[in-house]
Amino acid sequence: MPQPTSFRSPDELTHRRRERALAIAKAGSFETALANDTLSNNVDLTLSEALVLGLLRQNVTRFLCVLGHGSTEIGEVLRLYQEAGAVSVHGLHSEIEASHAAAALNWTTGEKAAVVTSIGPGALQALAASLLPASNGLGVYYLLGDETSEDEGFNMQQIPRHEQGLFLRLFSTMGAAYSLHTPGALSTALKRGLVTTAHPHRPAPFYLLMPMNTQAAALAGFNLDELPCGTPAPLGASPDDHAYGEAAQALRDAERVVIRAGGGAHAAGSELLELAELADGVIVTSPLISGVVPYAHPRNMTVGGSKGSICGNFAMEEADLLVVVGSRSVCQSDSSRTGYPKAKRVIHINTDLHDAWHYNRSLALLGDAAPTLAKLNDALRRLAAPDKPTPSAWLTACTEQKTAWDAFKKARYDRPTLFDEKRQCDLLTQPAAVKQVCEAARAKEAVCFFDAGDVQANGFQIVEDAAPGRCFTDTGASYMGFAVSALLATGLARQPFYGVACTGDGSFMMNPQILVDGVEHGARGVIVLFDNRRMAAISGLQKAQYGHDFATDDSVVVDYVALAGAVKGVKALYGGTTSAELTAALQAAFSYEGLSLIHLPVYSGDDPLGGLDAWGRWNVGNWVDDTQALRHKIGL
C-alpha cells in the first residue's frame, strides 16, 4: 500500500510521530492537545499510530506488552510515545501475567490498560487469561497480532487451516472482537471497544485483532475527530413503578427475608442495609463485594454457597423470600441452584434480563442496584410495618448462627499450629496464617489479592472487611496465578498502593514471572506463599467425595527463599512455623520498598482444625445425582 506524500521516508514518519506524542504529553491529554490546536485534526499517519491515539482518547495510557513479530509496528509507535511521556509501556514475560495485571489495575483503581501480544501462542495465552476479566466484569483491551489480510499463504503461528478469520471467530466466542482488516474501520472498532470496556453495568474484555500487514497501512488526512470518546450512561432505576409496590408487599408478607448481594451491588452498601432493616432481612454477600456491607453489621451473614459460612448457608436454607441484587447466581454462590429450598418468591434486581429471570417465581426489577433499591425502600416505607418483636425471631436465629460461625473460626485461630505428617513438625494452619496476614495487611492499609484454591476459599471465609476495596478474589474464573500477577498493578497505578498476594505453591508456580517483572516495573508488595505441597482444595474435595486424594500431591521440596532470592531486587524471607516468626517476616517485608516474598510452610492433613470446611452443596463428582434431584424438587 503506498504511503501518503507527507512521510516519504522512515525518518519523516518517526519525526511526525514524535511531534504528535510530544504535543499530547505537553498538553497533558489527547483531548487538551486537540482542543488547543497543538494536535492537528487531519493528519497523515499509520493505522497503528491512529489506534494508539484512539486509546489515548479513551484514557488508556498503560500498555502491557509481550511483543513479537506480529506486533513490531505497534511496538515502534509505543516506543516513541513512551519516550515522549505520553504513554507508559511495560515489557513483560508472560501474556497471562499481563492480562492479570491489567485486570487487577482496572479492578482496584478503575484505570483501563491494553495488553499487546504477537500472533499465535501469545494471543491464545491472553485469550485464556481473559476469562478472569470476562467472569468478573472488568474492562481490558487486548491488541493481538493476526494473520495478514492478503492471505499470501500460511503465516507462522496462525491457525493452520484453509479458512478466513479463524482468530476472529475464536475470540468472538469469548466476547466482543473486531479485526482491523480494513484500516478505515478503526473508528467503528474503537467505538465497540469503548462500549464494551466502559459498559456501565458489566464491562468486559475487548479483543482487537491486528493483521500484520495492515498495522503499518497509511491513513492519509485522517480526521482525529473520528476517534470515539465519552462514557456510556448507566441504566438508572427500574422504571416499573407497579413492580415496586408488588415487591414491597411481598417483602412485608414474608417472614424470613434473605438478600443475596452480588458483584453488581458494589456501590449499594447503604441501600442494602436500609432494605435489610425495613424488610427485617439478612444479607448474604458475594466474595466480590467484601466490605460493601461491614462484616460486623448484625444483619450481615457473610458468604454463602458451596464454600460459604455457617450463618450464610443457614440464612439461605431457611429464607422464604429471596432478594437477589446484582448477582449472576454462579453455581458455587447458590449451591448449584439448591441454595434456597424454602423460598416461595424471588425479587431480582439486575441490569441483565437473562440474569434477572434466572430463578422461577421471579419479580424482576431491571435497573441499577443503588437507585432501584432506593425506590424499593421508599415503597416499603409507605406500607405499615408488621408487628414483630425486636429483634425478630428471624434475626435472632440468624444471629445465633453467626455467633456459632465466629466461634467455629476462633477455635481454629486459637490452635494455630498442628503436626504435619509430611514435614514431621508443627506448622501453622492455613486459617490461622491467613487470618494473621489479613490483620497485618489491614493495619498497613494494604490491598489483599487471593489466588485460586485453598488460599482463596479460606480467604473469603476469613476476611472481616469494614470497607470495600481491601480484598480482591477471583471467584469468577478461579485463575491460578492471578494474585501474584496482580501485584504488578501496584507499580502501574497512577496512585500507587501496597499489595499483599496470598497464594499457594501451585498458583505461584503458574506465574513466577512476577519476581522479575515486579522488580522491573516498581511493584510494591509482598507475596505470602502458603506452601502445603499439594492442591489442597482439590485434595479435600476428593476426600469428601471418594475418601481418597489422587494426583494432587507432590514430594518435591522447593527452597522458595533461594528461588526468590536469586532475583536481584526481591527480598526473600522465611515465614517460619509460628505466629511470632510470621509476624517478624511480615514486618521485614512491609519495611522493604519493593517486592518481597515470604515462604510459609502450612499444615495439610485431616485434622478438622486445619481448615474451615464447606457448608453447601455442589453439582460435581458423586454429589451430582443428589444435588440435581434436589434442584428439580425445589423447582426454583
PDB file of C-alpha atoms in Angstrom, residues 126-287:
ATOM      1  CA  ALA A 126      -4.005 -13.784  26.541  1.00  0.00           C
ATOM      2  CA  LEU A 127      -7.341 -15.256  25.460  1.00  0.00           C
ATOM      3  CA  ALA A 128      -7.145 -17.903  28.192  1.00  0.00           C
ATOM      4  CA  ALA A 129      -6.286 -15.322  30.859  1.00  0.00           C
ATOM      5  CA  SER A 130      -9.074 -13.014  29.693  1.00  0.00           C
ATOM      6  CA  LEU A 131     -11.509 -15.479  31.241  1.00  0.00           C
ATOM      7  CA  LEU A 132     -10.804 -13.633  34.500  1.00  0.00           C
ATOM      8  CA  PRO A 133     -11.934 -10.121  33.445  1.00  0.00           C
ATOM      9  CA  ALA A 134     -14.772 -11.687  31.440  1.00  0.00           C
ATOM     10  CA  SER A 135     -16.025 -13.511  34.539  1.00  0.00           C
ATOM     11  CA  ASN A 136     -15.593 -10.604  36.933  1.00  0.00           C
ATOM     12  CA  GLY A 137     -16.841  -7.739  34.755  1.00  0.00           C
ATOM     13  CA  LEU A 138     -13.587  -5.867  34.085  1.00  0.00           C
ATOM     14  CA  GLY A 139     -12.702  -3.701  31.086  1.00  0.00           C
ATOM     15  CA  VAL A 140      -9.410  -4.645  29.402  1.00  0.00           C
ATOM     16  CA  TYR A 141      -8.245  -4.009  25.830  1.00  0.00           C
ATOM     17  CA  TYR A 142      -6.402  -6.821  24.013  1.00  0.00           C
ATOM     18  CA  LEU A 143      -4.339  -5.826  20.944  1.00  0.00           C
ATOM     19  CA  LEU A 144      -3.437  -9.061  19.213  1.00  0.00           C
ATOM     20  CA  GLY A 145      -1.285  -9.781  16.193  1.00  0.00           C
ATOM     21  CA  ASP A 146      -3.112 -11.684  13.461  1.00  0.00           C
ATOM     22  CA  GLU A 147      -2.518 -13.228  10.035  1.00  0.00           C
ATOM     23  CA  THR A 148      -2.195 -10.860   7.087  1.00  0.00           C
ATOM     24  CA  SER A 149      -5.317  -9.788   5.231  1.00  0.00           C
ATOM     25  CA  GLU A 150      -3.941 -10.680   1.766  1.00  0.00           C
ATOM     26  CA  ASP A 151      -3.763 -14.397   2.543  1.00  0.00           C
ATOM     27  CA  GLU A 152      -0.483 -14.980   0.688  1.00  0.00           C
ATOM     28  CA  GLY A 153      -0.143 -18.358   2.428  1.00  0.00           C
ATOM     29  CA  PHE A 154       0.070 -19.581   5.963  1.00  0.00           C
ATOM     30  CA  ASN A 155       1.565 -17.032   8.340  1.00  0.00           C
ATOM     31  CA  MET A 156       3.710 -18.580  11.038  1.00  0.00           C
ATOM     32  CA  GLN A 157       1.642 -19.153  14.215  1.00  0.00           C
ATOM     33  CA  GLN A 158      -1.751 -18.637  12.623  1.00  0.00           C
ATOM     34  CA  ILE A 159      -4.350 -21.385  12.955  1.00  0.00           C
ATOM     35  CA  PRO A 160      -3.211 -23.785  10.188  1.00  0.00           C
ATOM     36  CA  ARG A 161      -6.467 -24.236   8.281  1.00  0.00           C
ATOM     37  CA  HIS A 162      -7.580 -23.015   4.884  1.00  0.00           C
ATOM     38  CA  GLU A 163     -10.236 -20.671   6.246  1.00  0.00           C
ATOM     39  CA  GLN A 164     -10.517 -16.955   6.792  1.00  0.00           C
ATOM     40  CA  GLY A 165     -10.798 -15.130  10.090  1.00  0.00           C
ATOM     41  CA  LEU A 166     -10.304 -18.069  12.422  1.00  0.00           C
ATOM     42  CA  PHE A 167      -8.780 -15.978  15.198  1.00  0.00           C
ATOM     43  CA  LEU A 168     -11.679 -13.548  14.920  1.00  0.00           C
ATOM     44  CA  ARG A 169     -14.120 -16.446  15.227  1.00  0.00           C
ATOM     45  CA  LEU A 170     -12.228 -17.863  18.197  1.00  0.00           C
ATOM     46  CA  PHE A 171     -12.002 -14.602  20.137  1.00  0.00           C
ATOM     47  CA  SER A 172     -15.592 -13.678  19.289  1.00  0.00           C
ATOM     48  CA  THR A 173     -16.674 -16.770  21.201  1.00  0.00           C
ATOM     49  CA  MET A 174     -15.234 -15.281  24.386  1.00  0.00           C
ATOM     50  CA  GLY A 175     -16.605 -11.763  23.857  1.00  0.00           C
ATOM     51  CA  ALA A 176     -16.638  -8.692  21.655  1.00  0.00           C
ATOM     52  CA  ALA A 177     -13.931  -8.823  18.968  1.00  0.00           C
ATOM     53  CA  TYR A 178     -13.024  -6.854  15.849  1.00  0.00           C
ATOM     54  CA  SER A 179     -10.432  -7.314  13.112  1.00  0.00           C
ATOM     55  CA  LEU A 180      -8.623  -4.297  11.652  1.00  0.00           C
ATOM     56  CA  HIS A 181      -8.798  -5.993   8.267  1.00  0.00           C
ATOM     57  CA  THR A 182      -9.845  -2.641   6.797  1.00  0.00           C
ATOM     58  CA  PRO A 183      -7.904   0.341   8.232  1.00  0.00           C
ATOM     59  CA  GLY A 184     -10.744   2.769   7.566  1.00  0.00           C
ATOM     60  CA  ALA A 185     -12.936   0.896  10.061  1.00  0.00           C
ATOM     61  CA  LEU A 186     -10.769   1.900  13.022  1.00  0.00           C
ATOM     62  CA  SER A 187     -13.294   4.340  14.478  1.00  0.00           C
ATOM     63  CA  THR A 188     -16.007   1.666  14.470  1.00  0.00           C
ATOM     64  CA  ALA A 189     -13.652  -0.803  16.123  1.00  0.00           C
ATOM     65  CA  LEU A 190     -12.756   1.669  18.864  1.00  0.00           C
ATOM     66  CA  LYS A 191     -16.384   2.621  19.436  1.00  0.00           C
ATOM     67  CA  ARG A 192     -17.255  -1.019  20.022  1.00  0.00           C
ATOM     68  CA  GLY A 193     -14.257  -1.280  22.310  1.00  0.00           C
ATOM     69  CA  LEU A 194     -15.377   1.773  24.274  1.00  0.00           C
ATOM     70  CA  VAL A 195     -18.900   0.442  24.782  1.00  0.00           C
ATOM     71  CA  THR A 196     -17.520  -2.956  25.840  1.00  0.00           C
ATOM     72  CA  THR A 197     -14.737  -1.926  28.217  1.00  0.00           C
ATOM     73  CA  ALA A 198     -16.627   1.027  29.703  1.00  0.00           C
ATOM     74  CA  HIS A 199     -20.023  -0.658  29.871  1.00  0.00           C
ATOM     75  CA  PRO A 200     -21.849   0.950  32.799  1.00  0.00           C
ATOM     76  CA  HIS A 201     -23.081  -2.341  34.260  1.00  0.00           C
ATOM     77  CA  ARG A 202     -20.898  -5.168  33.025  1.00  0.00           C
ATOM     78  CA  PRO A 203     -17.588  -4.114  31.474  1.00  0.00           C
ATOM     79  CA  ALA A 204     -15.760  -6.838  29.598  1.00  0.00           C
ATOM     80  CA  PRO A 205     -12.608  -7.560  27.610  1.00  0.00           C
ATOM     81  CA  PHE A 206     -12.415  -6.288  24.032  1.00  0.00           C
ATOM     82  CA  TYR A 207     -10.274  -8.161  21.509  1.00  0.00           C
ATOM     83  CA  LEU A 208      -8.811  -6.066  18.698  1.00  0.00           C
ATOM     84  CA  LEU A 209      -7.100  -8.243  16.087  1.00  0.00           C
ATOM     85  CA  MET A 210      -4.303  -6.537  14.150  1.00  0.00           C
ATOM     86  CA  PRO A 211      -3.364  -8.185  10.821  1.00  0.00           C
ATOM     87  CA  MET A 212       0.375  -7.853  10.449  1.00  0.00           C
ATOM     88  CA  ASN A 213       0.183  -6.111   7.082  1.00  0.00           C
ATOM     89  CA  THR A 214      -2.465  -3.520   7.990  1.00  0.00           C
ATOM     90  CA  GLN A 215      -0.720  -2.243  11.122  1.00  0.00           C
ATOM     91  CA  ALA A 216       1.625  -0.099   9.005  1.00  0.00           C
ATOM     92  CA  ALA A 217      -1.050   0.865   6.468  1.00  0.00           C
ATOM     93  CA  ALA A 218      -1.141   4.597   5.750  1.00  0.00           C
ATOM     94  CA  LEU A 219      -4.179   6.722   6.558  1.00  0.00           C
ATOM     95  CA  ALA A 220      -3.912   9.985   4.612  1.00  0.00           C
ATOM     96  CA  GLY A 221      -5.660  13.033   6.061  1.00  0.00           C
ATOM     97  CA  PHE A 222      -7.202  11.008   8.883  1.00  0.00           C
ATOM     98  CA  ASN A 223      -9.721  13.030  10.896  1.00  0.00           C
ATOM     99  CA  LEU A 224      -8.874  12.588  14.580  1.00  0.00           C
ATOM    100  CA  ASP A 225     -12.425  13.588  15.499  1.00  0.00           C
ATOM    101  CA  GLU A 226     -13.464  10.168  14.180  1.00  0.00           C
ATOM    102  CA  LEU A 227     -11.862   8.604  17.248  1.00  0.00           C
ATOM    103  CA  PRO A 228     -14.693   7.941  19.734  1.00  0.00           C
ATOM    104  CA  CYS A 229     -14.766   9.239  23.304  1.00  0.00           C
ATOM    105  CA  GLY A 230     -17.172   9.590  26.199  1.00  0.00           C
ATOM    106  CA  THR A 231     -18.688   7.178  28.703  1.00  0.00           C
ATOM    107  CA  PRO A 232     -21.892   5.162  28.192  1.00  0.00           C
ATOM    108  CA  ALA A 233     -24.626   6.241  30.610  1.00  0.00           C
ATOM    109  CA  PRO A 234     -25.950   3.827  33.258  1.00  0.00           C
ATOM    110  CA  LEU A 235     -29.476   2.475  33.098  1.00  0.00           C
ATOM    111  CA  GLY A 236     -30.690   4.116  36.317  1.00  0.00           C
ATOM    112  CA  ALA A 237     -33.533   2.863  38.491  1.00  0.00           C
ATOM    113  CA  SER A 238     -36.040   0.327  37.222  1.00  0.00           C
ATOM    114  CA  PRO A 239     -38.887   2.272  35.586  1.00  0.00           C
ATOM    115  CA  ASP A 240     -41.608  -0.252  36.529  1.00  0.00           C
ATOM    116  CA  ASP A 241     -43.432   1.646  39.300  1.00  0.00           C
ATOM    117  CA  HIS A 242     -46.131  -1.032  39.695  1.00  0.00           C
ATOM    118  CA  ALA A 243     -43.459  -3.661  40.384  1.00  0.00           C
ATOM    119  CA  TYR A 244     -42.099  -1.676  43.333  1.00  0.00           C
ATOM    120  CA  GLY A 245     -45.441  -1.857  45.103  1.00  0.00           C
ATOM    121  CA  GLU A 246     -45.777  -5.576  44.401  1.00  0.00           C
ATOM    122  CA  ALA A 247     -42.226  -6.225  45.619  1.00  0.00           C
ATOM    123  CA  ALA A 248     -42.746  -4.166  48.765  1.00  0.00           C
ATOM    124  CA  GLN A 249     -45.923  -6.065  49.636  1.00  0.00           C
ATOM    125  CA  ALA A 250     -44.171  -9.398  49.097  1.00  0.00           C
ATOM    126  CA  LEU A 251     -41.415  -8.281  51.471  1.00  0.00           C
ATOM    127  CA  ARG A 252     -43.980  -7.246  54.100  1.00  0.00           C
ATOM    128  CA  ASP A 253     -45.769 -10.606  53.812  1.00  0.00           C
ATOM    129  CA  ALA A 254     -42.581 -12.655  54.120  1.00  0.00           C
ATOM    130  CA  GLU A 255     -41.302 -13.886  57.468  1.00  0.00           C
ATOM    131  CA  ARG A 256     -37.710 -14.785  56.588  1.00  0.00           C
ATOM    132  CA  VAL A 257     -36.079 -12.484  54.001  1.00  0.00           C
ATOM    133  CA  VAL A 258     -32.576 -13.118  52.701  1.00  0.00           C
ATOM    134  CA  ILE A 259     -30.826 -10.609  50.416  1.00  0.00           C
ATOM    135  CA  ARG A 260     -28.167 -12.043  48.134  1.00  0.00           C
ATOM    136  CA  ALA A 261     -25.739  -9.250  47.186  1.00  0.00           C
ATOM    137  CA  GLY A 262     -23.539  -9.956  44.151  1.00  0.00           C
ATOM    138  CA  GLY A 263     -20.902  -8.005  42.265  1.00  0.00           C
ATOM    139  CA  GLY A 264     -23.494  -5.633  40.809  1.00  0.00           C
ATOM    140  CA  ALA A 265     -24.235  -4.353  44.328  1.00  0.00           C
ATOM    141  CA  HIS A 266     -20.720  -2.986  44.832  1.00  0.00           C
ATOM    142  CA  ALA A 267     -21.962   0.628  45.001  1.00  0.00           C
ATOM    143  CA  ALA A 268     -25.136  -0.034  47.001  1.00  0.00           C
ATOM    144  CA  GLY A 269     -23.950  -0.744  50.540  1.00  0.00           C
ATOM    145  CA  SER A 270     -26.129   1.785  52.354  1.00  0.00           C
ATOM    146  CA  GLU A 271     -29.201   0.878  50.290  1.00  0.00           C
ATOM    147  CA  LEU A 272     -28.697  -2.839  51.039  1.00  0.00           C
ATOM    148  CA  LEU A 273     -28.521  -2.189  54.762  1.00  0.00           C
ATOM    149  CA  GLU A 274     -31.596   0.023  54.638  1.00  0.00           C
ATOM    150  CA  LEU A 275     -33.543  -2.676  52.818  1.00  0.00           C
ATOM    151  CA  ALA A 276     -32.441  -5.261  55.363  1.00  0.00           C
ATOM    152  CA  GLU A 277     -33.687  -3.056  58.214  1.00  0.00           C
ATOM    153  CA  LEU A 278     -37.000  -2.193  56.543  1.00  0.00           C
ATOM    154  CA  ALA A 279     -37.713  -5.788  55.476  1.00  0.00           C
ATOM    155  CA  ASP A 280     -36.301  -7.374  58.631  1.00  0.00           C
ATOM    156  CA  GLY A 281     -33.957  -9.336  56.379  1.00  0.00           C
ATOM    157  CA  VAL A 282     -30.377 -10.523  56.475  1.00  0.00           C
ATOM    158  CA  ILE A 283     -27.687 -10.169  53.823  1.00  0.00           C
ATOM    159  CA  VAL A 284     -25.529 -12.883  52.282  1.00  0.00           C
ATOM    160  CA  THR A 285     -22.637 -11.425  50.319  1.00  0.00           C
ATOM    161  CA  SER A 286     -20.514 -12.471  47.375  1.00  0.00           C
ATOM    162  CA  PRO A 287     -16.743 -12.563  47.948  1.00  0.00           C
TER     163      PRO A 287
END
